[in-house]
Tab-separated table of C-alpha atoms in Angstrom:
chain	number	residue	atom	x	y	z
A	29	MET	CA	-102.917	-150.084	217.009
A	30	SER	CA	-100.000	-150.351	215.836
A	31	PRO	CA	-99.232	-149.285	212.407
A	32	SER	CA	-98.286	-151.767	209.859
A	33	PHE	CA	-94.543	-150.497	209.177
A	34	ILE	CA	-92.559	-148.310	209.664
A	35	ILE	CA	-92.468	-145.405	206.860
A	36	GLN	CA	-87.979	-144.314	206.473
A	37	GLU	CA	-86.765	-141.003	205.434
A	38	GLY	CA	-85.280	-141.809	201.315
A	39	ALA	CA	-87.653	-144.281	200.981
A	40	PHE	CA	-88.727	-144.109	196.831
A	41	VAL	CA	-92.621	-144.188	196.434
A	42	LEU	CA	-93.484	-145.685	193.223
A	43	SER	CA	-96.976	-145.900	191.727
A	44	ASP	CA	-98.971	-147.403	188.389
A	45	ALA	CA	-95.908	-147.872	186.400
A	46	HIS	CA	-98.187	-150.077	184.513
A	47	TYR	CA	-94.658	-152.583	183.585
A	48	SER	CA	-95.324	-154.661	180.369
A	49	HIS	CA	-93.191	-155.019	177.284
A	50	LEU	CA	-94.951	-151.648	175.800
A	51	ARG	CA	-93.939	-149.586	179.199
A	52	PRO	CA	-90.504	-150.918	179.675
A	53	GLN	CA	-88.977	-147.896	181.177
A	54	LEU	CA	-89.645	-149.643	185.163
A	55	LEU	CA	-86.904	-152.997	184.004
A	56	SER	CA	-84.054	-149.395	183.821
A	57	PHE	CA	-85.131	-148.260	186.954
A	58	MET	CA	-85.327	-151.370	188.965
A	59	ARG	CA	-81.773	-151.943	186.888
A	60	GLU	CA	-80.407	-147.762	188.857
A	61	ILE	CA	-81.320	-149.247	192.230
A	62	TYR	CA	-79.784	-152.872	191.889
A	63	ILE	CA	-76.022	-151.606	190.437
A	64	GLY	CA	-76.400	-148.795	193.004
A	65	ARG	CA	-75.793	-145.922	191.006
A	66	LEU	CA	-80.756	-145.085	193.070
A	67	SER	CA	-79.489	-145.435	197.253
A	68	PRO	CA	-83.973	-145.378	198.146
A	69	SER	CA	-84.060	-146.891	201.792
A	70	GLN	CA	-87.190	-148.709	201.334
A	71	LEU	CA	-89.196	-149.267	198.316
A	72	ILE	CA	-93.142	-148.314	199.041
A	73	PHE	CA	-95.021	-150.041	195.116
A	74	MET	CA	-98.603	-148.420	195.551
A	75	GLY	CA	-100.381	-151.111	193.542
A	76	ASP	CA	-100.175	-151.338	189.129
A	77	ILE	CA	-96.320	-151.807	189.291
A	78	PHE	CA	-97.318	-154.703	186.000
A	79	ASP	CA	-99.947	-154.470	183.716
A	80	ALA	CA	-100.869	-157.527	184.300
A	81	LEU	CA	-98.894	-159.853	187.375
A	82	PHE	CA	-101.337	-162.585	189.074
A	83	GLY	CA	-100.458	-165.203	191.596
A	84	GLU	CA	-101.883	-167.633	189.617
A	85	ILE	CA	-100.596	-167.528	186.154
A	86	PRO	CA	-97.135	-168.252	186.066
A	87	TYR	CA	-97.837	-167.344	181.915
A	88	THR	CA	-98.155	-163.572	183.415
A	89	HIS	CA	-94.629	-163.878	186.006
A	90	GLU	CA	-92.643	-164.881	182.505
A	91	GLU	CA	-93.470	-162.000	180.667
A	92	ASN	CA	-92.186	-160.177	183.327
A	93	ARG	CA	-89.760	-162.121	185.493
A	94	GLU	CA	-86.299	-159.556	185.292
A	95	VAL	CA	-88.268	-156.994	187.371
A	96	ILE	CA	-89.708	-159.756	190.114
A	97	ASP	CA	-86.017	-161.076	189.745
A	98	LEU	CA	-84.746	-157.555	190.916
A	99	ILE	CA	-87.571	-156.655	193.507
A	100	ASN	CA	-86.896	-159.951	194.987
A	101	HIS	CA	-82.821	-159.181	195.130
A	102	ILE	CA	-83.195	-155.784	196.243
A	103	ALA	CA	-85.705	-157.301	199.087
A	104	THR	CA	-82.964	-158.889	200.412
A	105	LYS	CA	-81.339	-155.383	200.388
A	106	ILE	CA	-83.787	-153.100	201.914
A	107	GLU	CA	-87.131	-153.417	202.807
A	108	VAL	CA	-89.987	-153.338	199.944
A	109	VAL	CA	-93.452	-152.885	200.526
A	110	TYR	CA	-96.188	-153.855	197.706
A	111	LEU	CA	-99.700	-153.241	197.876
A	112	GLU	CA	-101.240	-154.900	195.453
A	113	GLY	CA	-103.989	-153.097	192.851
A	114	ASN	CA	-106.119	-154.222	190.631
A	115	HIS	CA	-103.662	-155.135	188.176
A	116	ASP	CA	-101.512	-156.763	189.438
A	117	PHE	CA	-101.978	-159.434	192.445
A	118	ASN	CA	-102.110	-162.229	194.770
A	119	LEU	CA	-98.584	-161.871	194.857
A	120	GLN	CA	-97.152	-162.745	198.045
A	121	SER	CA	-95.220	-166.319	196.365
A	122	THR	CA	-94.160	-163.934	194.396
A	123	PHE	CA	-92.348	-162.368	195.882
A	124	PRO	CA	-91.381	-163.853	200.020
A	125	ASN	CA	-89.494	-161.707	200.824
A	126	VAL	CA	-91.909	-158.398	200.647
A	127	LYS	CA	-94.583	-157.283	202.529
A	128	VAL	CA	-97.239	-157.282	200.542
A	129	PHE	CA	-100.546	-156.115	200.924
A	130	SER	CA	-103.874	-156.965	199.813
A	131	ILE	CA	-106.582	-155.193	198.734
A	132	LYS	CA	-108.439	-155.924	201.605
A	133	GLN	CA	-105.771	-154.667	204.184
A	134	GLN	CA	-106.114	-151.740	202.671
A	135	PRO	CA	-105.824	-148.297	203.672
A	136	VAL	CA	-102.811	-149.936	204.937
A	137	LYS	CA	-101.656	-148.074	208.704
A	138	ALA	CA	-98.206	-146.915	208.890
A	139	LYS	CA	-96.228	-144.778	210.679
A	140	TYR	CA	-93.733	-141.736	209.620
A	141	ALA	CA	-91.894	-139.687	212.758
A	142	ASP	CA	-94.807	-138.621	214.587
A	143	LYS	CA	-97.063	-139.077	211.798
A	144	LYS	CA	-99.935	-141.159	211.211
A	145	VAL	CA	-100.541	-142.011	207.429
A	146	LEU	CA	-102.828	-144.076	205.299
A	147	LEU	CA	-101.604	-145.700	201.982
A	148	ALA	CA	-103.962	-147.801	199.535
A	149	HIS	CA	-103.716	-148.204	195.697
A	150	GLY	CA	-106.831	-146.459	195.267
A	151	ASP	CA	-109.189	-148.869	194.806
A	152	PHE	CA	-110.674	-150.883	197.419
A	153	ASP	CA	-113.695	-148.711	198.642
A	154	GLY	CA	-115.921	-149.098	195.910
A	155	ASP	CA	-119.739	-149.969	195.490
A	156	PHE	CA	-120.870	-153.518	195.907
A	157	PHE	CA	-120.388	-154.302	192.500
A	158	TYR	CA	-117.386	-153.489	192.199
A	159	LYS	CA	-116.474	-154.905	194.877
A	160	LEU	CA	-117.906	-158.533	194.342
A	161	TYR	CA	-115.456	-157.730	190.496
A	162	THR	CA	-112.651	-157.319	192.592
A	163	SER	CA	-113.644	-160.897	194.635
A	164	ILE	CA	-114.441	-162.839	191.465
A	165	ILE	CA	-110.744	-161.604	189.915
A	166	ARG	CA	-109.002	-162.957	192.571
A	167	SER	CA	-110.014	-166.152	193.079
A	168	LYS	CA	-107.736	-168.571	193.247
A	169	LEU	CA	-110.112	-171.193	191.122
A	170	LEU	CA	-111.133	-168.547	188.839
A	171	LEU	CA	-107.429	-167.945	187.855
A	172	ILE	CA	-105.998	-171.145	187.931
A	173	PHE	CA	-109.009	-172.406	185.692
A	174	LEU	CA	-107.952	-169.311	183.905
A	175	ARG	CA	-104.121	-170.328	183.942
A	176	GLY	CA	-105.403	-174.007	182.114
A	177	ILE	CA	-107.350	-171.990	179.174
A	178	ASP	CA	-104.885	-170.094	178.711
A	179	SER	CA	-102.579	-172.410	178.133
A	180	LEU	CA	-105.123	-174.242	175.523
A	181	LEU	CA	-105.143	-171.459	173.486
A	182	GLY	CA	-101.579	-170.846	173.191
A	183	HIS	CA	-101.817	-167.495	175.518
A	184	TYR	CA	-104.330	-165.752	174.136
A	185	ILE	CA	-106.194	-164.722	176.505
A	186	ILE	CA	-103.344	-163.117	178.513
A	187	LYS	CA	-101.973	-161.908	175.052
A	188	LYS	CA	-105.665	-159.875	174.178
A	189	ILE	CA	-105.395	-158.393	178.098
A	190	ASP	CA	-102.082	-156.693	177.316
A	191	ASP	CA	-102.928	-155.384	174.218
A	192	TYR	CA	-106.230	-153.882	175.480
A	193	LEU	CA	-104.524	-152.798	178.270
A	194	GLY	CA	-101.475	-151.074	176.086
A	195	LYS	CA	-104.070	-149.038	174.389
A	196	LYS	CA	-105.165	-146.615	177.949
A	197	ASP	CA	-104.405	-143.061	178.462
A	198	ASP	CA	-103.021	-143.856	182.025
A	199	CYS	CA	-102.338	-140.044	182.040
A	200	LYS	CA	-105.810	-138.263	180.944
A	201	LYS	CA	-107.185	-135.316	183.871
A	202	PHE	CA	-109.627	-136.878	185.808
A	203	SER	CA	-112.689	-133.785	186.314
A	204	GLY	CA	-113.905	-133.059	189.268
A	205	PHE	CA	-111.204	-134.914	191.356
A	206	GLU	CA	-110.565	-133.021	194.468
A	207	GLU	CA	-114.979	-133.325	195.778
A	208	PHE	CA	-114.859	-136.825	194.285
A	209	ILE	CA	-111.862	-137.750	196.858
A	210	ARG	CA	-113.374	-135.628	199.562
A	211	GLN	CA	-116.850	-137.168	199.447
A	212	ARG	CA	-115.524	-140.754	198.790
A	213	LEU	CA	-113.745	-139.827	201.950
A	214	SER	CA	-114.011	-137.166	204.382
A	215	LYS	CA	-115.035	-137.804	208.479
A	216	LYS	CA	-114.083	-141.913	207.474
A	217	TYR	CA	-110.374	-142.048	208.392
A	218	ARG	CA	-107.890	-140.124	211.455
A	219	CYS	CA	-104.046	-139.416	210.238
A	220	HIS	CA	-101.885	-136.625	209.163
A	221	TYR	CA	-102.183	-138.121	205.458
A	222	PHE	CA	-103.910	-139.898	203.276
A	223	ILE	CA	-101.597	-141.971	200.071
A	224	GLU	CA	-102.919	-143.674	196.943
A	225	GLY	CA	-102.201	-144.333	193.186
A	226	HIS	CA	-104.635	-145.834	190.976
A	227	PHE	CA	-105.633	-141.906	189.894
A	228	HIS	CA	-102.234	-141.078	188.440
A	229	GLN	CA	-104.211	-137.633	189.159
A	230	ASN	CA	-100.070	-136.179	190.834
A	231	SER	CA	-102.013	-133.886	193.103
A	232	SER	CA	-102.240	-133.120	197.127
A	233	PHE	CA	-105.054	-131.050	198.781
A	234	LEU	CA	-106.520	-130.658	202.299
A	235	VAL	CA	-109.668	-133.526	203.008
A	236	ASP	CA	-111.226	-132.460	206.863
A	237	GLU	CA	-107.918	-132.031	208.372
A	238	PHE	CA	-105.455	-134.122	206.732
A	239	GLU	CA	-103.448	-134.756	202.755
A	240	TYR	CA	-104.698	-136.115	200.987
A	241	ILE	CA	-102.356	-137.619	198.655
A	242	ASN	CA	-102.800	-139.051	195.362
A	243	LEU	CA	-99.534	-140.170	193.490
A	244	GLY	CA	-99.016	-139.376	189.485
A	245	ALA	CA	-98.275	-142.223	188.117
A	246	PHE	CA	-94.567	-143.555	186.873
A	247	ALA	CA	-95.910	-144.956	183.495
A	248	CYS	CA	-96.379	-140.601	183.150
A	249	ASN	CA	-93.540	-139.224	182.734
A	250	GLN	CA	-91.503	-141.784	184.878
A	251	ARG	CA	-91.994	-139.697	187.833
A	252	TYR	CA	-91.249	-141.315	191.393
A	253	PHE	CA	-91.530	-139.837	194.874
A	254	ILE	CA	-88.871	-139.504	197.780
A	255	VAL	CA	-90.034	-138.989	201.536
A	256	LYS	CA	-88.197	-136.146	202.827
A	257	SER	CA	-87.464	-135.113	205.619
A	258	SER	CA	-89.580	-134.859	208.656
A	259	GLN	CA	-88.576	-130.687	208.639
A	260	ASP	CA	-90.300	-130.002	205.706
A	261	LYS	CA	-93.249	-128.648	205.020
A	262	GLU	CA	-94.554	-131.846	202.419
A	263	LEU	CA	-94.098	-135.729	203.171
A	264	LEU	CA	-93.356	-136.496	199.499
A	265	GLN	CA	-91.032	-135.211	196.863
A	266	GLU	CA	-91.204	-135.701	193.836
A	267	GLU	CA	-88.432	-137.340	191.290
A	268	ARG	CA	-88.427	-138.276	187.148
A	269	PHE	CA	-86.462	-141.201	186.312
A	270	SER	CA	-84.941	-140.641	182.576
């Protein structure tokens, strides 16, 4: 099966920015790309870029409008790829010029040089109850209903969600992470690299014969990653935006 897209050398890969009024750093980062101070060849968003952005709820668009507009403008200049996360979904109409991949399409097959790469936000393979939950929260009918109730309540629901999410610790260590990943992915995938966000661990190790890479969260110290030359040993080089 052919890859869904080609990863370009010099691409910026960004995960888990959890952008909100409490975490505004992503806005500055996107402005730097917009004015050309940062010059990625391609932008790959790995999910949870926004702390709350839902396609059917316009209020979440209003709260994130400037970053949304910057992404849409940049997507007219370079290729932008967006893997939806568990905080940002149903977004194709929000980003009409962006290659958007839903949770059902993940892991996404990509290619870099002669390497096969699989990419996912990281929440695509939960147990039955988690999959049921993710299906329910992405339901357009439910979100339209929620939009109506939230509007009647002066956006009380979305504001409470924002407050709750703003108190989460996005930088905590996951004890036993390597064992968890090996049990989850071993013997299931054939590739050279498997790249995920979601867990915020900023670590890499071998699983079977592929290199597993879990990206550090942009929300933690403004980490992002640049795709290096295929002649280098590592695929991604960490950078920090300040």
